[in-house]
Short mmCIF file of C-alpha atoms and ligand atoms in Angstrom, two decimals:
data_model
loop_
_atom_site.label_atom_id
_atom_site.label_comp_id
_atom_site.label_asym_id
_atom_site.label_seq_id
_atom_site.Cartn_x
_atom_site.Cartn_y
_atom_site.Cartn_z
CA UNK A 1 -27.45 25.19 -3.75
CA UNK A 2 -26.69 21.36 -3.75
CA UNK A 3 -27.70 21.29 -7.26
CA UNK A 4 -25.13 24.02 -8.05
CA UNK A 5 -22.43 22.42 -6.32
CA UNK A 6 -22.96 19.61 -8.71
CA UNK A 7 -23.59 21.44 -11.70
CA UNK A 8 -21.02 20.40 -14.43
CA UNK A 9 -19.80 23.10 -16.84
CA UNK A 10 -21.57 22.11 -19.85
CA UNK A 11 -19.57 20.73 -22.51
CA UNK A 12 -18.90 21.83 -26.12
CA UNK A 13 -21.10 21.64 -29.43
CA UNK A 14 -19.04 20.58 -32.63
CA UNK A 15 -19.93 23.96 -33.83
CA UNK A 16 -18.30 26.04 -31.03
CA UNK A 17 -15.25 23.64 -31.49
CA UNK A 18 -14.63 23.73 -35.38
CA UNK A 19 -14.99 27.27 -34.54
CA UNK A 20 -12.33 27.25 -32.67
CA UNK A 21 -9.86 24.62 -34.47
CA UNK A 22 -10.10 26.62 -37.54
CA UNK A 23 -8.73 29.83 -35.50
CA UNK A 24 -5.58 27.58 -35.28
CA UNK A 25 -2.95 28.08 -37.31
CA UNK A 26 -1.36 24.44 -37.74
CA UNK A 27 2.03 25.88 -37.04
CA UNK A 28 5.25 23.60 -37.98
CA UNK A 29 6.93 22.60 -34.90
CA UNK A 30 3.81 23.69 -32.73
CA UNK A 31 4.55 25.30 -29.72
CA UNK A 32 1.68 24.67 -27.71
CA UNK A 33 2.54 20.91 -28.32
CA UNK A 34 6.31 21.74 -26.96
CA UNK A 35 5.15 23.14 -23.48
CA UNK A 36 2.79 20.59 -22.19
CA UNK A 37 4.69 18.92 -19.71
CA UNK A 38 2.38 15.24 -20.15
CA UNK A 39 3.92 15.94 -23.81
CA UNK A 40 0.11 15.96 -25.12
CA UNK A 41 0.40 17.08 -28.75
CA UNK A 42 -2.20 19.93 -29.48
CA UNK A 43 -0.73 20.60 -32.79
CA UNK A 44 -1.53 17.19 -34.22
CA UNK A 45 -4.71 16.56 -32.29
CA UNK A 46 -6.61 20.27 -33.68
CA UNK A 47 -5.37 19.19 -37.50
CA UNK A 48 -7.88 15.90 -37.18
CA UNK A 49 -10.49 18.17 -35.47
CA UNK A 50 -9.80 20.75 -38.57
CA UNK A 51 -10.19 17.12 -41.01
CA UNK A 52 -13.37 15.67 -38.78
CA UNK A 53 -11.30 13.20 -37.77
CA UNK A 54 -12.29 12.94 -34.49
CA UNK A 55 -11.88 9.78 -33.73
CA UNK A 56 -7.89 9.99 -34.83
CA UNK A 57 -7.93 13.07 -32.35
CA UNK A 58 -9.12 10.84 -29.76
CA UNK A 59 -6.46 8.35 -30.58
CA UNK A 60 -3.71 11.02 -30.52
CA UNK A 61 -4.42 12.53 -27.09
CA UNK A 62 -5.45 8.82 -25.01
CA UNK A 63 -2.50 7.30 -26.22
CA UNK A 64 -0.48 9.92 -24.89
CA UNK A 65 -1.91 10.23 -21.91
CA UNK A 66 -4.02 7.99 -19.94
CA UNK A 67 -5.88 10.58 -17.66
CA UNK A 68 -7.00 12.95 -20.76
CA UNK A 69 -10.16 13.16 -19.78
CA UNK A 70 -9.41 14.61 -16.29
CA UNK A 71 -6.88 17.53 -17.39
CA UNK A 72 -9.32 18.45 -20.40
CA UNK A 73 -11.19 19.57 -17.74
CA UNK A 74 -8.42 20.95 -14.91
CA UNK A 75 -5.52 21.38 -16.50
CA UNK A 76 -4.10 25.09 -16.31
CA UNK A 77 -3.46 25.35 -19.58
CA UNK A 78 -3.06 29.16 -19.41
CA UNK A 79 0.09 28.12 -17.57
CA UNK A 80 1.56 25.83 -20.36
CA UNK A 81 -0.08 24.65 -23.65
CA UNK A 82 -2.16 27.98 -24.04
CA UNK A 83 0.70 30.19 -23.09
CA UNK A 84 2.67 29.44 -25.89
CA UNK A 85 0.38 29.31 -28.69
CA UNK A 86 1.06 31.32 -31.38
CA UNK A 87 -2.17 32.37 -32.29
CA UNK A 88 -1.69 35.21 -28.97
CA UNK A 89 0.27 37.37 -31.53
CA UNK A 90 -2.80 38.46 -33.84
CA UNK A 91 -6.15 37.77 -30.78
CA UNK A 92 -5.95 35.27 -28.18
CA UNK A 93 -4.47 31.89 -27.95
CA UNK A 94 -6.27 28.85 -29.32
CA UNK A 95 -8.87 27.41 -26.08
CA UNK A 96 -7.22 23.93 -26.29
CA UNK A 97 -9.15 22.30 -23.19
CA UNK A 98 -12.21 23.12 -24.95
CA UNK A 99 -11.22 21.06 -28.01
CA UNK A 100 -9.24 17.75 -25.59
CA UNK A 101 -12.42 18.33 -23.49
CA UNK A 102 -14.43 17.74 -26.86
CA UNK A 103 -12.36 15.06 -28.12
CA UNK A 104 -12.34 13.33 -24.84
CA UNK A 105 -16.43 13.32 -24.47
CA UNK A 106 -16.82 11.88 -27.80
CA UNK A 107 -14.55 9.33 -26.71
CA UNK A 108 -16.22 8.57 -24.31
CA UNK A 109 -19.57 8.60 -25.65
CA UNK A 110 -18.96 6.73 -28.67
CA UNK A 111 -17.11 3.80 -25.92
CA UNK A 112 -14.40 3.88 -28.16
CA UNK A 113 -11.65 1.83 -26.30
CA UNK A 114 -7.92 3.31 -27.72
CA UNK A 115 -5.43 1.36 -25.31
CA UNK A 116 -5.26 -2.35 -25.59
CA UNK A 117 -4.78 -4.46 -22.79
CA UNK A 118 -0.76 -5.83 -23.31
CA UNK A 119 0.92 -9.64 -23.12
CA UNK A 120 2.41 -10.07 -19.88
CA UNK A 121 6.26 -9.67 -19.41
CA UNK A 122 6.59 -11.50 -15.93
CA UNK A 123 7.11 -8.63 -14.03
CA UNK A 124 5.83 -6.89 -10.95
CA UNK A 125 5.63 -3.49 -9.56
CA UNK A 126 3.37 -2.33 -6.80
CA UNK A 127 2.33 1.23 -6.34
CA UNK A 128 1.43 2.94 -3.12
CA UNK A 129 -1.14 5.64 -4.05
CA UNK A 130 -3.61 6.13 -6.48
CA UNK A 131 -3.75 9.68 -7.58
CA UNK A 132 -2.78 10.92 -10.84
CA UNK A 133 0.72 10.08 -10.72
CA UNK A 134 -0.19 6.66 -9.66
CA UNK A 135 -3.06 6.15 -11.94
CA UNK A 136 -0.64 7.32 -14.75
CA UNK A 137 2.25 4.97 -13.82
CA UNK A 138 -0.19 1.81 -13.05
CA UNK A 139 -1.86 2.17 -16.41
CA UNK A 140 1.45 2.93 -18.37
CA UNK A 141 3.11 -0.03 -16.92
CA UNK A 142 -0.19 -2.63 -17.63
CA UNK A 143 -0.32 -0.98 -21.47
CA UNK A 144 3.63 -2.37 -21.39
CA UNK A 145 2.83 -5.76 -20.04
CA UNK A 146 3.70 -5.46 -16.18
CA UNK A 147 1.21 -7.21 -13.65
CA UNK A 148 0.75 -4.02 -11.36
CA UNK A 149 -1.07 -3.55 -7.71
CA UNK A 150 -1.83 -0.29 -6.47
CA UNK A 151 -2.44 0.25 -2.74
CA UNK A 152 -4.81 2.92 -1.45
CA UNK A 153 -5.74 3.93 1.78
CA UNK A 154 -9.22 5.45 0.50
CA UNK A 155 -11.86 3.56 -0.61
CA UNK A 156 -11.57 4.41 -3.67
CA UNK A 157 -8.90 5.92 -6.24
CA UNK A 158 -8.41 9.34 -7.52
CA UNK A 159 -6.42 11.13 -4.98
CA UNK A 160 -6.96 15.08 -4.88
CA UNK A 161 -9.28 14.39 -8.37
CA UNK A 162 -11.92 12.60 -6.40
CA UNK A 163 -11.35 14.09 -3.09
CA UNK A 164 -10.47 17.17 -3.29
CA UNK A 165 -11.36 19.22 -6.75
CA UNK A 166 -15.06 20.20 -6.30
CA UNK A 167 -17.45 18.25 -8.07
CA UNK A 168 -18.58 21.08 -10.07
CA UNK A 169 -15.10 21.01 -12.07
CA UNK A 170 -14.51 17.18 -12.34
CA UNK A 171 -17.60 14.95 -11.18
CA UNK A 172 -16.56 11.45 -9.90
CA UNK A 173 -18.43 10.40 -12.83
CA UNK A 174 -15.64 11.13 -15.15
CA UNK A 175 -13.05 9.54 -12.61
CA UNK A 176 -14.91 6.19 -12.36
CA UNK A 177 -14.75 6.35 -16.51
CA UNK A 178 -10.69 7.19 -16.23
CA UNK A 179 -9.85 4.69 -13.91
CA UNK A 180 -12.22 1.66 -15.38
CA UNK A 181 -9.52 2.05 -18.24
CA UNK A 182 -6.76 1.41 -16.32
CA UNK A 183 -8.68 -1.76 -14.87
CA UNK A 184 -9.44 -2.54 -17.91
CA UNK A 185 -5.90 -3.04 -18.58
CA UNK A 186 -5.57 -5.37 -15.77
CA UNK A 187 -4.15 -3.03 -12.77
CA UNK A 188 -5.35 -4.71 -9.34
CA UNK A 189 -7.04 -2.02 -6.64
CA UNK A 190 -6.25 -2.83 -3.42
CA UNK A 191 -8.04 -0.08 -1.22
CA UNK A 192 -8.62 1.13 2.20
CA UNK A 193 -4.68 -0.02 2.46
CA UNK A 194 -2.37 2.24 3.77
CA UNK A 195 1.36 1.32 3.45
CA UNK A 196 2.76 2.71 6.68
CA UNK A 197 5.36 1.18 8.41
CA UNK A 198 8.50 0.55 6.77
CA UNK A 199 7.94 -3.59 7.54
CA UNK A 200 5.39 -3.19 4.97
CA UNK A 201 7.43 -1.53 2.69
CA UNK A 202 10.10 -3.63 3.11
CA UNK A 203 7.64 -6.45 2.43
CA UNK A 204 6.54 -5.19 -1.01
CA UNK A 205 9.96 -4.43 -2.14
CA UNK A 206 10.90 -8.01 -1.52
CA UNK A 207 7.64 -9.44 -3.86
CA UNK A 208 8.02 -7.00 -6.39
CA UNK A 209 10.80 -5.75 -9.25
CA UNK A 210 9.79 -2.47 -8.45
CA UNK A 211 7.81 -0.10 -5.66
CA UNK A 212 6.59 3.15 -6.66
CA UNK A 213 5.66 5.61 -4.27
CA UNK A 214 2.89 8.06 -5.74
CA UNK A 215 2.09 9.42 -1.97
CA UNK A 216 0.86 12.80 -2.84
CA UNK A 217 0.69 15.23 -0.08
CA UNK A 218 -2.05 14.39 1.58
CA UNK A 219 -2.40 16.19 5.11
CA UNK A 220 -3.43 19.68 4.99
CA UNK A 221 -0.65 22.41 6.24
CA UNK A 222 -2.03 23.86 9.86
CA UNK A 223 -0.77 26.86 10.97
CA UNK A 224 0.25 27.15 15.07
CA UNK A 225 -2.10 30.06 15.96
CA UNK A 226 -5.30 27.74 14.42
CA UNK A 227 -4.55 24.72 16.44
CA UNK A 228 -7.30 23.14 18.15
CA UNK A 229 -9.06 25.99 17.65
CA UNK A 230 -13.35 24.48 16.93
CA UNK A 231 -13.98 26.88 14.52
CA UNK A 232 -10.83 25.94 11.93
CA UNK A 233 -11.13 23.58 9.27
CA UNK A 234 -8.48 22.74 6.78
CA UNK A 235 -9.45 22.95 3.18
CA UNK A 236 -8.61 19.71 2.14
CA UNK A 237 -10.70 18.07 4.97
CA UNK A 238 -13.65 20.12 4.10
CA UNK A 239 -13.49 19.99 0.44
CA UNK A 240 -13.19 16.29 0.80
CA UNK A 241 -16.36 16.19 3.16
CA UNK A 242 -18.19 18.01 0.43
CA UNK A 243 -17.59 15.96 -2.15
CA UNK A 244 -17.84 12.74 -0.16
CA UNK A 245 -21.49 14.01 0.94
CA UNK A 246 -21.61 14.82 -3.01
CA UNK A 247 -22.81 18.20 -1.45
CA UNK A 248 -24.86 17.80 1.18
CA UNK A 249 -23.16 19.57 3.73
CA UNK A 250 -24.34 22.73 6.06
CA UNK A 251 -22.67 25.86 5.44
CA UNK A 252 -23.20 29.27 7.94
CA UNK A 253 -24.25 32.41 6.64
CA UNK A 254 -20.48 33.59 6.64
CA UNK A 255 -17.00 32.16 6.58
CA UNK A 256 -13.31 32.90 5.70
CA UNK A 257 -10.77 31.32 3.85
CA UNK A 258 -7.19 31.75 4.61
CA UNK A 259 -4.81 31.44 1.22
CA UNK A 260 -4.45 32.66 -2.38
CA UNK A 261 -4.03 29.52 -4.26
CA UNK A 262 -6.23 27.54 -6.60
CA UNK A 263 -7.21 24.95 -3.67
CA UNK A 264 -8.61 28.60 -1.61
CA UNK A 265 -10.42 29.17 -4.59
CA UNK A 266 -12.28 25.91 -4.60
CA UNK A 267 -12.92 26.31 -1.04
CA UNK A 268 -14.74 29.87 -1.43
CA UNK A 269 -16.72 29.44 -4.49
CA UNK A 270 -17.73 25.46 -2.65
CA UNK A 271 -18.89 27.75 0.15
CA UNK A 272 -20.37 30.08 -2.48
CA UNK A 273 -22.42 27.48 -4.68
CA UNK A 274 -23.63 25.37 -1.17
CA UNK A 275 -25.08 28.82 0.27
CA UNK A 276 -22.87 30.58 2.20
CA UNK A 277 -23.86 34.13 1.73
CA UNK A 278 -20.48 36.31 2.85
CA UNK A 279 -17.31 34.11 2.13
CA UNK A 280 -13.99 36.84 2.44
CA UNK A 281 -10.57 34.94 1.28
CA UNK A 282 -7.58 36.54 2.56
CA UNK A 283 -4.27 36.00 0.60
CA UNK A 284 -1.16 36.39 1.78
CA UNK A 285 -0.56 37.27 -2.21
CA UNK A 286 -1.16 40.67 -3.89
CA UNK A 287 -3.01 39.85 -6.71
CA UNK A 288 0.21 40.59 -9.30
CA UNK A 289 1.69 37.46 -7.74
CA UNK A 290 -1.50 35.61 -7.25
CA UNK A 291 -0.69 31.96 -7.43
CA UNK A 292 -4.40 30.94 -8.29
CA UNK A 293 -5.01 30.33 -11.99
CA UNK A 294 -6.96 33.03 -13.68
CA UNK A 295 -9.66 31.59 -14.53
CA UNK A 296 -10.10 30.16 -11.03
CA UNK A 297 -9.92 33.69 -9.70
CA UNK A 298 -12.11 35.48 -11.80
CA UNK A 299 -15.17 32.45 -10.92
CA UNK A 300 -14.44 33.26 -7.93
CA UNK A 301 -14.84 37.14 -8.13
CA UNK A 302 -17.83 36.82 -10.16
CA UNK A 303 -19.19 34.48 -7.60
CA UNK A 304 -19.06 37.40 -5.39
CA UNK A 305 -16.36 36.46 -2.84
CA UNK A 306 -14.46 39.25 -1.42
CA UNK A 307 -10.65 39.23 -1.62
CA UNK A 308 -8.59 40.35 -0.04
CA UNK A 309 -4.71 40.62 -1.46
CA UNK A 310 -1.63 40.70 0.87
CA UNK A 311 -2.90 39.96 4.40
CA UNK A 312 -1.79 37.71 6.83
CA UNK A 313 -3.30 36.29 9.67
CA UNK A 314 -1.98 37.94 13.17
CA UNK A 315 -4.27 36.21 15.90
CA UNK A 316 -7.54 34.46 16.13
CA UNK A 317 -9.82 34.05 19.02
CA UNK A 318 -11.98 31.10 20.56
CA UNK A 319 -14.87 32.71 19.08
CA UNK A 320 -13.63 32.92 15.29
CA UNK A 321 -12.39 36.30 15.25
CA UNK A 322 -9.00 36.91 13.42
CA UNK A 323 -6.95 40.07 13.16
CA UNK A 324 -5.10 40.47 9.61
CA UNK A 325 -1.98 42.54 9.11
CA UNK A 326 -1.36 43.82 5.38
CA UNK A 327 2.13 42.44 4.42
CA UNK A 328 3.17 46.32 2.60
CA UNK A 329 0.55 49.12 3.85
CA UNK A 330 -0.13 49.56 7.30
CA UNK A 331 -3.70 48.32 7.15
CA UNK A 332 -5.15 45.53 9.63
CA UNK A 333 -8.72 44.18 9.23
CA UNK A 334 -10.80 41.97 11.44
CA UNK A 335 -13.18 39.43 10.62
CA UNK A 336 -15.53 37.56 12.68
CA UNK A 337 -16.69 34.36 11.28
CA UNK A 338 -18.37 30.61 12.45
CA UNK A 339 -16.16 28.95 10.10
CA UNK A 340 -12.56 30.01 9.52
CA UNK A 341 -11.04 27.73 6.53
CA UNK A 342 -6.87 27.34 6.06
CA UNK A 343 -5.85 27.05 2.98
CA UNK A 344 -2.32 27.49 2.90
CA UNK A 345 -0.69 24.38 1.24
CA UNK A 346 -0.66 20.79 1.89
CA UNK A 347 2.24 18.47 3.38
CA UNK A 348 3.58 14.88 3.24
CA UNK A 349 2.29 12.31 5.45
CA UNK A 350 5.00 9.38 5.12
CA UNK A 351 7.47 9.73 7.68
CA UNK A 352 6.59 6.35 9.15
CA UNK A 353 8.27 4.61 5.75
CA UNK A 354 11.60 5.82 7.17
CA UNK A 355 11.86 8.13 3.81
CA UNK A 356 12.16 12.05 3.83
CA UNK A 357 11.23 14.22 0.91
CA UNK A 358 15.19 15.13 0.09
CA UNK A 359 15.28 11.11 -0.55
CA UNK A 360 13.19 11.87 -3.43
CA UNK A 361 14.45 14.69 -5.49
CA UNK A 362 17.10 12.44 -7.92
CA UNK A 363 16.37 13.33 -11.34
CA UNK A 364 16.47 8.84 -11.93
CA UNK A 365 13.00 9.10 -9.99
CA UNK A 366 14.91 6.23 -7.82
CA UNK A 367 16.11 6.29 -4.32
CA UNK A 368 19.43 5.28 -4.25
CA UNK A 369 20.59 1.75 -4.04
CA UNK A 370 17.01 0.63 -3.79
CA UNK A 371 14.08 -0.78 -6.58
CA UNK A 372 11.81 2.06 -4.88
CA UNK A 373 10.88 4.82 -6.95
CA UNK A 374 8.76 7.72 -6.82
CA UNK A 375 6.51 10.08 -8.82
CA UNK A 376 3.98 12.64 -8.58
CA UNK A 377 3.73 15.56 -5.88
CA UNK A 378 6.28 14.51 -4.01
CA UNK A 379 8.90 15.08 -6.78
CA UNK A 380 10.40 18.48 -7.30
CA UNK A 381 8.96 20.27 -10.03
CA UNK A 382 4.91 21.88 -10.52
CA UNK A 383 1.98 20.51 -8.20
CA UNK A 384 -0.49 20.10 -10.48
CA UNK A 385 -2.28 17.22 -12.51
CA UNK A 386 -0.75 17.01 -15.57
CA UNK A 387 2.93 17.49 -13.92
CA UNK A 388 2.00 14.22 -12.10
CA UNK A 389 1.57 12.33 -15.53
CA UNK A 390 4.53 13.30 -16.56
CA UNK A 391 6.07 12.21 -13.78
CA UNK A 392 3.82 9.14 -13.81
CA UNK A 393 5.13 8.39 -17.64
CA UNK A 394 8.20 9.04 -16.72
CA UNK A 395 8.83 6.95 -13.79
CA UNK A 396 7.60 3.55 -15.90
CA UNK A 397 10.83 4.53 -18.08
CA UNK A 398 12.50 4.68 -15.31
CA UNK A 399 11.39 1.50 -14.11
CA UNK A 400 11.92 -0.34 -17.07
CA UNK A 401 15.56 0.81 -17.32
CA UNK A 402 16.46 -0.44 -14.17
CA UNK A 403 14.91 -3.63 -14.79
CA UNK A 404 17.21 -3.91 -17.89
CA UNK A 405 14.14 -3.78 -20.71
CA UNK A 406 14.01 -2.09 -23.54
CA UNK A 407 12.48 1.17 -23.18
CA UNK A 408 9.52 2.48 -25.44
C1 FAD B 1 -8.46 21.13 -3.80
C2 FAD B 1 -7.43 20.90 -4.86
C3 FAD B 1 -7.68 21.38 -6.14
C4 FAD B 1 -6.73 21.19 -7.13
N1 FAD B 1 -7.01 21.62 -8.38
C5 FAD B 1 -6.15 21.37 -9.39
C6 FAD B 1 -6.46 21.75 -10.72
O1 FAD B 1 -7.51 22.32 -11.01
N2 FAD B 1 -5.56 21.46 -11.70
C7 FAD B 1 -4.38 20.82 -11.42
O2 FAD B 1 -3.63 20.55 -12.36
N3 FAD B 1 -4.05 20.45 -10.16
C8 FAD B 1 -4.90 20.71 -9.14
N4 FAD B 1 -4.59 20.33 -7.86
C9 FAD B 1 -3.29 19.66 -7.63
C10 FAD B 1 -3.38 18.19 -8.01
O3 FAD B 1 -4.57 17.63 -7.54
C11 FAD B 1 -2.17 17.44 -7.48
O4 FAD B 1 -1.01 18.03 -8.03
C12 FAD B 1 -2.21 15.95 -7.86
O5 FAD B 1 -3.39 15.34 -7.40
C13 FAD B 1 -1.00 15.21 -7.30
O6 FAD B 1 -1.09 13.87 -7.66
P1 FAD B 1 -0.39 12.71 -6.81
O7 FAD B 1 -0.81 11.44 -7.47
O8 FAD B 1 1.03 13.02 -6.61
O9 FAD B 1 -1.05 12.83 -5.36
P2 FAD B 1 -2.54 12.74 -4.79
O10 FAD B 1 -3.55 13.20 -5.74
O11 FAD B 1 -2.44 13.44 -3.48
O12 FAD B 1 -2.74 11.18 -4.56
C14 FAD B 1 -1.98 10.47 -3.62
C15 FAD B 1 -2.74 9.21 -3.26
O13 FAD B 1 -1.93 8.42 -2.39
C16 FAD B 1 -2.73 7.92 -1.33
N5 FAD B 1 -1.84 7.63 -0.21
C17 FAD B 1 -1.07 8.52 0.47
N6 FAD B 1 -0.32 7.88 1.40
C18 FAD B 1 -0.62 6.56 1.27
C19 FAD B 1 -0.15 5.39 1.94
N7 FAD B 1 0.79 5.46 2.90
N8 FAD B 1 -0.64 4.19 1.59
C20 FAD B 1 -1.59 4.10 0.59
N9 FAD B 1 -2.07 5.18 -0.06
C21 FAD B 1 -1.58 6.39 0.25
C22 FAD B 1 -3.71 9.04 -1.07
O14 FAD B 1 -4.87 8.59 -0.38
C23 FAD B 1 -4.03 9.50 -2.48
O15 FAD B 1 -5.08 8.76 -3.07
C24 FAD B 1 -5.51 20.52 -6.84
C25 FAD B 1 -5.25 20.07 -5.53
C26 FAD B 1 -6.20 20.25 -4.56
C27 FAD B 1 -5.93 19.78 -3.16
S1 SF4 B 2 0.54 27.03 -31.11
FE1 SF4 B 2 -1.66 27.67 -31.17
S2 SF4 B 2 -2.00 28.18 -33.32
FE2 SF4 B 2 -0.08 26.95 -33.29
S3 SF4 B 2 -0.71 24.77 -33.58
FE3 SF4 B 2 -0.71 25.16 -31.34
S4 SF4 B 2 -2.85 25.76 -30.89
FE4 SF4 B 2 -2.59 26.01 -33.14
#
């Protein structure tokens, strides 16, 4: 139960990979390299794999991007790298998180140390958050030579990687690892720190260059029939309780989970692996427009959670019993269960700063008139890990350019 919460997916054998990098078909111009949006370059890092060169591999993917590690293992790759390989013409497309995942292990068990601390430049940006997009923008500004705080209101950094992805698809181990390099470049941690008034704000705009928000959205979305009803959790609080009690958390015999997304999936198969014997997810999706990743789905079906596509919640009772309407047929189903769980998106929790999310939706990554700037979630664009490192390397450039330096 516990112990399968915890359970890793093992990791790759040099066999399995060489297997798979000689599948590849070192195209010119690679396309998988051309639709990662970190701009992680799989063409380049297979060929070393394909040479034994592992440790060049390593070299190409870290210096690219700092959390490699981390989307090895969650990245939806189907979604970018994978979906353009060429290789999908003649079988199936090259597995390319199996080979970074490789790549980054060896890295990391081999302690080899690929970014070099740089010399300092004399100037200072703080960053309010320290999820991906923070991490990302913290380390990218230290490996150019800026003297960079980060303020977190957790104990601890990560954002949704430590506190909300189960532990079963990214242990904490493997965040420690990421962040300690981003220390090591000389990034100060100032946690349990929430930046919420706009004084404070104002404050750290005054003694620094630059202020980079990296917020996230970090409040889970309620909806008004589920308020303050005992038997609703949202699934951000829960998965977060899980992993903070690093599994050790009572489940009932049965439970459902409202949503159709990635973070309902990780809710259900949580509730799965920690014992919960009937766990029913109702998606407002059919499952053509599913919004889950694939492979996230079909753990979850094998897992043996029921799903159901294309209902909505209609009413709930006191006693956990809600009423769902299908969206297209005229079908309505009623479920009865101790622990109801929403998973239906997650929202911004910032308004106190005096900024609104249409501030923060300049292409410039700046708002207006002002040496804050912003990355991560909260910018238009995908919600998902490696979107926030682009956004995270992209947002140092931006940085830099309004400070007047030259940008590499
Ligand atoms: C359960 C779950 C599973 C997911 N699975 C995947 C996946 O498999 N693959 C994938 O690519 N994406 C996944 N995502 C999405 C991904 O985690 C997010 O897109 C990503 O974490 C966003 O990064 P961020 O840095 O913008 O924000 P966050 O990760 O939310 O980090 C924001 C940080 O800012 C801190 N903070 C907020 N306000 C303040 C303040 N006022 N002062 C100080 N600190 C503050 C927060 O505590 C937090 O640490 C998942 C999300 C969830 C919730
Ligand atoms: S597109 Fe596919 S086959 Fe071509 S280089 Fe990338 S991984 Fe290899």
């Amino acid at each position: 139960m516990v112990e399968d919460y915890l359970k890793e997916d093992k990791g790759f054998t040099p066999r399995d990979v060489m297997e798979e990098a000689s599948r590849c078909l070192l195209c010119l111009d690679a396309p998988c390299s051309a639709n990662c949006p970190a701009g992680t370059d799989p063409g380049k890092f297979i060929r070393s794999v394909r040479f034994k060169n592992v440790e060049g591999a390593a070299e190409t993917v870290r210096e690219n991007n700092i959390l490699a590690g981390i989307c090895a293992r969650v990245c939806p790759t189907e979604k970018y790298c994978e979906l353009a390989c060429s290789r999908t013409g003649i079988d199936k497309p090259i597995n390319i998180s199996m080979i970074q995942r490789y790549i980054t292990d060896y890295e990391s068990c081999t302690h080899m140390s690929v970014l070099k601390k740089a010399k300092a430049n004399g100037k200072k940006v703080a960053v309010i958050g320290a999820g991906p997009a923070g991490l990302t923008a913290a380390g990218n500004l230290a490996l150019r030579g800026f003297e960079v705080t980060v303020y977190e209101k957790e104990s601890k950094a990560g954002g949704y990687l430590r506190y909300g992805i189960p532990e079963y698809r990214l242990p904490n181990k493997v965040v420690d690892e990421e962040v300690k390099r981003i220390e090591d470049l000389g990034v100060k941690f100032v946690f349990n720190t929430k930046v919420e008034t706009s004084k404070l704000l104002d404050e750290l705009k005054k003694s620094n260059d630059a202020v980079i928000l990296a917020l996230g959205f970090s409040k889970g979305k309620m909806l008004e029939m589920f308020e303050d009803n005992k038997k609703v959790k949202l699934a951000v609080d829960f998965l977060k309780q899980v992993k903070e009690k690093k599994g050790k958390v009572r489940v009932p015999e049965s439970a459902v989970v409202v949503g159709g997304g990635d973070v309902a999936m990780d809710v259900a198969l949580t509730l799965k692996k920690l014992g919960c014997q009937n766990v029913t997810d109702c998606a407002y999706e059919q499952f053509s427009e599913f919004r889950a990743s694939k492979k996230e789905l079909e753990h979850t079906r094998e897992a043996g959670v029921t799903i159901l596509d294309g209902y909505v919640p209609e009413k709930v009772t006191k006693s956990g019993q809600v009423t769902f309407a299908h969206r297209v047929i005229k079908s309505k189903v009623v479920i009865k269960a101790p622990l109801i769980v929403l998973a239906v998106g997650q929202v911004s929790d910032f308004s106190n700063l005096g900024i609104e999310l249409k501030d923060l939706s300049d292409p410039s990554y700046r708002i207006k008139n002002t040496n804050v700037f912003y990355a991560g979630d909260i910018v238009p664009g995908d919600k998902t890990v490696v979107y926030s490192v682009k956004t995270g390397k992209e947002v140092t450039k931006a940085v830099m350019s309004y400070l007047k330096m030259e940008v590499k």
